[in-house]
XYZ file of C-alpha atoms in Angstrom:
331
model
C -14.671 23.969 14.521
C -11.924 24.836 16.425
C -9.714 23.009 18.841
C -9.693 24.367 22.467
C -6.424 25.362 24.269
C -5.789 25.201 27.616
C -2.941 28.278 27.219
C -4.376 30.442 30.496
C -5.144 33.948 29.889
C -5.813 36.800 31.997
C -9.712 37.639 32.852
C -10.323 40.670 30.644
C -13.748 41.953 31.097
C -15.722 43.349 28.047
C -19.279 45.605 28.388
C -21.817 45.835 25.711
C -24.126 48.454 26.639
C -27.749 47.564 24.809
C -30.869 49.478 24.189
C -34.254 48.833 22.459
C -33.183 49.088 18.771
C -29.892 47.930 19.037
C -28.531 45.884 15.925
C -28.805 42.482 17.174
C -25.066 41.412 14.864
C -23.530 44.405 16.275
C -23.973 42.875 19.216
C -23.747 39.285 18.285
C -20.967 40.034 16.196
C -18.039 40.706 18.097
C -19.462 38.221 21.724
C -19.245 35.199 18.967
C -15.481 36.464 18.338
C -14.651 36.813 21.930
C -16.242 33.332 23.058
C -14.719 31.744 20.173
C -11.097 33.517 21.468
C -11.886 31.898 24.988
C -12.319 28.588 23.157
C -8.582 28.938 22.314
C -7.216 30.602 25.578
C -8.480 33.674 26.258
C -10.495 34.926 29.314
C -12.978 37.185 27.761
C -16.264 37.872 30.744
C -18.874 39.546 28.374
C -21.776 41.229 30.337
C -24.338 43.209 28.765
C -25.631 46.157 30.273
C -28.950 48.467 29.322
C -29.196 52.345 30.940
C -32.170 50.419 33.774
C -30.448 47.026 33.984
C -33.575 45.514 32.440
C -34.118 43.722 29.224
C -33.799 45.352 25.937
C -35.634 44.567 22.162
C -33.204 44.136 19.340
C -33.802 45.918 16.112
C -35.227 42.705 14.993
C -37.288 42.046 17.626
C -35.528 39.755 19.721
C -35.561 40.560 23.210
C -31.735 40.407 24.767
C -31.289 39.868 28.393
C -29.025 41.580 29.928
C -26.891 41.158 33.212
C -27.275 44.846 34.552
C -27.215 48.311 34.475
C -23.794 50.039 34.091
C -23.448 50.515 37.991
C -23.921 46.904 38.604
C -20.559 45.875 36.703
C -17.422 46.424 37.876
C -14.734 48.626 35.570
C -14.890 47.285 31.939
C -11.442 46.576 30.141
C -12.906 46.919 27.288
C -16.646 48.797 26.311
C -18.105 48.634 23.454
C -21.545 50.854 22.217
C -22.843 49.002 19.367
C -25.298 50.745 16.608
C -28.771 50.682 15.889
C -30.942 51.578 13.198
C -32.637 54.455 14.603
C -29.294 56.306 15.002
C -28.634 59.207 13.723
C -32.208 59.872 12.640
C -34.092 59.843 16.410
C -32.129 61.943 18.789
C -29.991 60.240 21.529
C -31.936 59.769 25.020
C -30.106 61.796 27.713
C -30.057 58.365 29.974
C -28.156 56.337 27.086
C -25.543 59.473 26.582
C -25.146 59.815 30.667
C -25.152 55.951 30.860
C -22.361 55.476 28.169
C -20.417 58.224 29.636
C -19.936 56.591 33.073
C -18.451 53.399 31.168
C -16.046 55.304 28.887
C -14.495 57.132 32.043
C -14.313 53.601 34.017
C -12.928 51.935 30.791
C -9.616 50.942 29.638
C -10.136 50.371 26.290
C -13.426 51.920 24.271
C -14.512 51.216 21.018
C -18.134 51.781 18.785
C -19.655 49.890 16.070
C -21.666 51.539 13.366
C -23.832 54.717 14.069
C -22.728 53.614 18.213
C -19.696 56.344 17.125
C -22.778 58.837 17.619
C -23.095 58.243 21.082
C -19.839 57.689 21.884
C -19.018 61.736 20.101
C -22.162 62.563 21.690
C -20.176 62.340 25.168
C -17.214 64.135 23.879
C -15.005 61.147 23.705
C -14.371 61.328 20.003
C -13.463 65.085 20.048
C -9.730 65.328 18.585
C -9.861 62.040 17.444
C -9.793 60.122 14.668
C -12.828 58.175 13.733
C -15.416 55.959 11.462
C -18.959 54.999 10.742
C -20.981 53.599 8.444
C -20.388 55.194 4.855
C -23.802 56.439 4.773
C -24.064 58.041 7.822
C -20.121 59.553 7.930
C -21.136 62.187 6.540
C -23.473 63.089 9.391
C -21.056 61.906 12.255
C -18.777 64.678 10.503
C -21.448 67.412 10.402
C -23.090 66.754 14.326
C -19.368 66.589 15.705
C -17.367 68.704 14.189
C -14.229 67.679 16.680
C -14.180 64.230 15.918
C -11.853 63.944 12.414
C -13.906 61.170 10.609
C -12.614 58.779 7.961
C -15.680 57.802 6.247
C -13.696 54.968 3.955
C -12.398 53.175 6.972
C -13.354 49.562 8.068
C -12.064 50.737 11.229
C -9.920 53.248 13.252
C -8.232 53.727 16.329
C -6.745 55.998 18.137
C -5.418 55.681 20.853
C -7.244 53.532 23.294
C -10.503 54.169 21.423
C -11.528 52.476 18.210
C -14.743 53.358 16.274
C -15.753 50.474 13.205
C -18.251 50.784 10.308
C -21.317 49.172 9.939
C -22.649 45.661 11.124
C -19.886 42.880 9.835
C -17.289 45.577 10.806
C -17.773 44.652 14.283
C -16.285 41.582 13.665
C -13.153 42.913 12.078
C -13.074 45.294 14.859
C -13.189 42.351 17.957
C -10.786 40.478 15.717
C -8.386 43.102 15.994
C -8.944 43.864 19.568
C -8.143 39.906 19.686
C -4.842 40.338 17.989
C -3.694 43.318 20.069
C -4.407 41.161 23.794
C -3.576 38.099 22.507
C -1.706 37.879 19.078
C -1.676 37.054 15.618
C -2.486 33.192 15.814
C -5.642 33.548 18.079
C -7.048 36.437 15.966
C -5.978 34.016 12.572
C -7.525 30.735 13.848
C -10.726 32.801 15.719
C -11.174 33.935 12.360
C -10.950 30.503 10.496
C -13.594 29.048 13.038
C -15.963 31.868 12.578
C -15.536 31.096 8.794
C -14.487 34.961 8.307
C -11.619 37.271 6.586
C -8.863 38.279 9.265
C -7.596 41.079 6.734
C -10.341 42.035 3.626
C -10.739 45.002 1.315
C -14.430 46.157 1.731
C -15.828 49.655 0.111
C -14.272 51.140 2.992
C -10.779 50.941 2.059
C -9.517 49.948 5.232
C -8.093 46.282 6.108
C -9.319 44.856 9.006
C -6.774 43.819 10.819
C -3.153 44.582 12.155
C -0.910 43.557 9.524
C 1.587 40.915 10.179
C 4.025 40.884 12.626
C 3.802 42.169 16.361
C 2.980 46.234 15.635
C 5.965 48.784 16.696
C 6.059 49.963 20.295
C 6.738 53.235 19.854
C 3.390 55.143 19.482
C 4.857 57.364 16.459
C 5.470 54.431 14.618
C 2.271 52.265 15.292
C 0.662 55.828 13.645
C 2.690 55.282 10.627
C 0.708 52.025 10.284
C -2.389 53.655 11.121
C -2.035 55.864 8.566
C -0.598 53.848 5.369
C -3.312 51.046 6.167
C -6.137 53.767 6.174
C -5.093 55.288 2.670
C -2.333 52.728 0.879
C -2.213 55.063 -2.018
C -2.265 58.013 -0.361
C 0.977 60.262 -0.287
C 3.466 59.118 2.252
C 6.923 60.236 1.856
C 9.314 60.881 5.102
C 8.167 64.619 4.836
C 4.311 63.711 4.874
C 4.667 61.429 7.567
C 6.615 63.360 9.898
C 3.877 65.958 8.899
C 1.423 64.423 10.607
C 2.958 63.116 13.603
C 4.125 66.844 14.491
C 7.882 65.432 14.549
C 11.109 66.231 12.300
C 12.071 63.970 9.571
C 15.562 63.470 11.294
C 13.670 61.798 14.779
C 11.324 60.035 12.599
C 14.117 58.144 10.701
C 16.196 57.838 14.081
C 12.990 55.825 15.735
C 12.589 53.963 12.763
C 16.509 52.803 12.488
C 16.396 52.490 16.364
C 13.112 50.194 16.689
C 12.905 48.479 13.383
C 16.590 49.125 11.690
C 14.628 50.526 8.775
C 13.930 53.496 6.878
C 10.591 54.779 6.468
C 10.247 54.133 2.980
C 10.831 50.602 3.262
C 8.191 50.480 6.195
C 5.326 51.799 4.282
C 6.555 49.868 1.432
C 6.084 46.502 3.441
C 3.150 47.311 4.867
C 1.893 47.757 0.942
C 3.162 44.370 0.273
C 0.893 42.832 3.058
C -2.208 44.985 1.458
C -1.587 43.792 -1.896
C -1.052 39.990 -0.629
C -4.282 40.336 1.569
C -5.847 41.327 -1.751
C -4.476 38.637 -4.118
C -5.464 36.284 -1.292
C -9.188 37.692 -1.942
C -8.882 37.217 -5.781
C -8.031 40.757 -6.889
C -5.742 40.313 -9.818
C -2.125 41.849 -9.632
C -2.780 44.785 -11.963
C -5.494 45.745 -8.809
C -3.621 44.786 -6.250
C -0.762 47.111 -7.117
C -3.358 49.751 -7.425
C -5.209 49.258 -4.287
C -2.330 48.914 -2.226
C -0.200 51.832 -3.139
C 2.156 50.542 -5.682
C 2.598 53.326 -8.577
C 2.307 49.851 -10.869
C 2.333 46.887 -11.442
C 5.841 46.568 -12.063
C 6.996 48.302 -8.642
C 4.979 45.202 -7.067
C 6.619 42.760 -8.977
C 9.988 43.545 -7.956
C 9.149 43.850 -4.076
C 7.264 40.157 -4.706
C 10.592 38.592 -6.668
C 12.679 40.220 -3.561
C 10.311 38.700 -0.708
C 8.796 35.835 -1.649
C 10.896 35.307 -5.531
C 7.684 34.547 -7.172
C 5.732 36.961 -9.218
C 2.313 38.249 -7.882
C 0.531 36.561 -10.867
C 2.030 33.400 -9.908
C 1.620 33.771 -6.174
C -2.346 34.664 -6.639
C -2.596 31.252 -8.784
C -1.027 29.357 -6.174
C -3.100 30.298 -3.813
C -6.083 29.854 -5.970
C -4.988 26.367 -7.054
C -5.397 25.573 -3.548
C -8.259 27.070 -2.777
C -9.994 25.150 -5.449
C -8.596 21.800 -4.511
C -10.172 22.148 -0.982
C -13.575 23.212 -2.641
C -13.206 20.108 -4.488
C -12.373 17.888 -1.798
């Protein structure tokens, strides 16, 4: 259990717009992580909407009440279109498409979870950007909206002001990271030790689930950089890939990067590496997979950015943690 602050928080007002078939967790999911935040601080008013304002049946049969229809509530701060089984393979009603339409417009932040990315793309929202669903049905996504730029491995992405997840337990991940970005690291990290879940995890879908330590950069260029190293830690990302893909020259790239952070780029993406391959040791990968996983040519390179940080090895950091991990099993 956790211990209630009484830190006072802004109201922020979050919309879950249900239907009949709607996966009950992706729904659950992410409300549990949002009261448990306002049981350390926050201000979180969940209300959950259906296209009629009347009561909806979960894909498991429960029925969910619901507060309203979407022109009951005022503007969201944050909406969220969870998934539901019978997405992609019934088409999307024309009420549910209009309805979630009318939200994203009023909304300041937007975000899916599971095969919900289809009816967020099916209102145009996800067209130019970057985005995720389940691993079975990415494919799909990819093929009905050819706009949206879909990274089927993802836990989850966002871009800009919109976030799409992957299936079910993602949603989690996903509100704990919406946590994090309103209201920091410590009420995302202790949210997360209530709930009894993983703030950061390596799933099939490469992606970690959370922001990685520290406050992220402020410059949008650079928070990209993070985007885009977490997504794919092995992937390619010299100073000429990266300013690539963020349509800039390496010489302004490096100049925001000495002018924000007083580092180079290389050293960036090699730290955020270092917090994927701690996440993972954390998890129980050994160090031999943790280099791997995180983007480290071997296991060598890891060792020497471990000895600089921390000056332990990432064998012996992995058994320290797992000596203590035991011990509190045991007690």
């Amino acid at each position: 259990m956790s211990e209630e602050r009484t830190v006072s928080s802004p109201m922020h007002r979050v919309a879950i717009l249900v239907y009949d078939g709607v996966k009950l967790l992706d729904v659950s999911g992410p409300a549990e992580v949002f009261a448990e935040a306002n049981r350390l601080g926050a201000d979180y008013r969940i209300a959950l909407l259906s296209v009629t304002g009347t009561d909806v049946t979960s894909s498991v049969g429960i029925r969910i009440a619901v507060d309203g229809s979407p022109d009951s509530e005022p503007a969201p701060d944050t909406f969220l279109v969870p998934g539901g089984d019978i997405y992609p393979r019934t088409p999307l009603t024309r009420a549910l498409v209009e309805a979630t339409r009318a939200l994203v417009v009023r909304a300041d932040r937007v975000a899916s979870i599971c095969s919900g990315a289809f009816v967020l793309a099916a209102t145009g929202h996800l067209d130019g950007k970057r985005a995720t669903t389940h691993w079975k049905i990415a494919g799909e996504l990819a093929k009905r909206y050819p706009k949206a730029r879909v990274e089927p491995d993802a836990i989850y992405v966002r871009d800009g002001a919109t976030y799409t997840s992957a299936g079910v337990t993602a949603g989690i991940d996903l509100a704990l990271a919406l946590v994090e970005e309103d209201h920091g690291a410590d009420m995302s990290r202790d949210a997360a030790r209530s709930l009894v879940v993983y703030l950061q995890r390596a799933g099939g879908q490469s992606q970690f689930s959370a922001p990685l330590q520290g406050p992220p950069p402020r410059t949008p260029a650079l928070r990209r950089v993070v985007d885009l190293v977490t997504a794919d830690p092995a992937g390619h990302h010299s100073l000429g890939e990266l300013a690539r893909h963020l349509n800039l020259s390496p010489r302004h790239l490096t100049r925001l990067f000495q002018e924000e952070l007083s580092t180079t780029p290389a050293r960036f993406v090699e730290s955020i590496r270092f917090d994927i391959a701690k996440a993972l040791l954390d998890q129980g990968h050994t160090a031999t997979q943790a280099a791997s996983l995180a983007g480290f040519p071997n296991y060598e390179s890891l060792r020497r950015v471990f000895a600089r940080e921390l000056s332990i090895s990432p064998a012996a950091y992995r058994r320290r943690f797992g000596t203590a991990r035991r011990a509190q099993a045991e007690g």
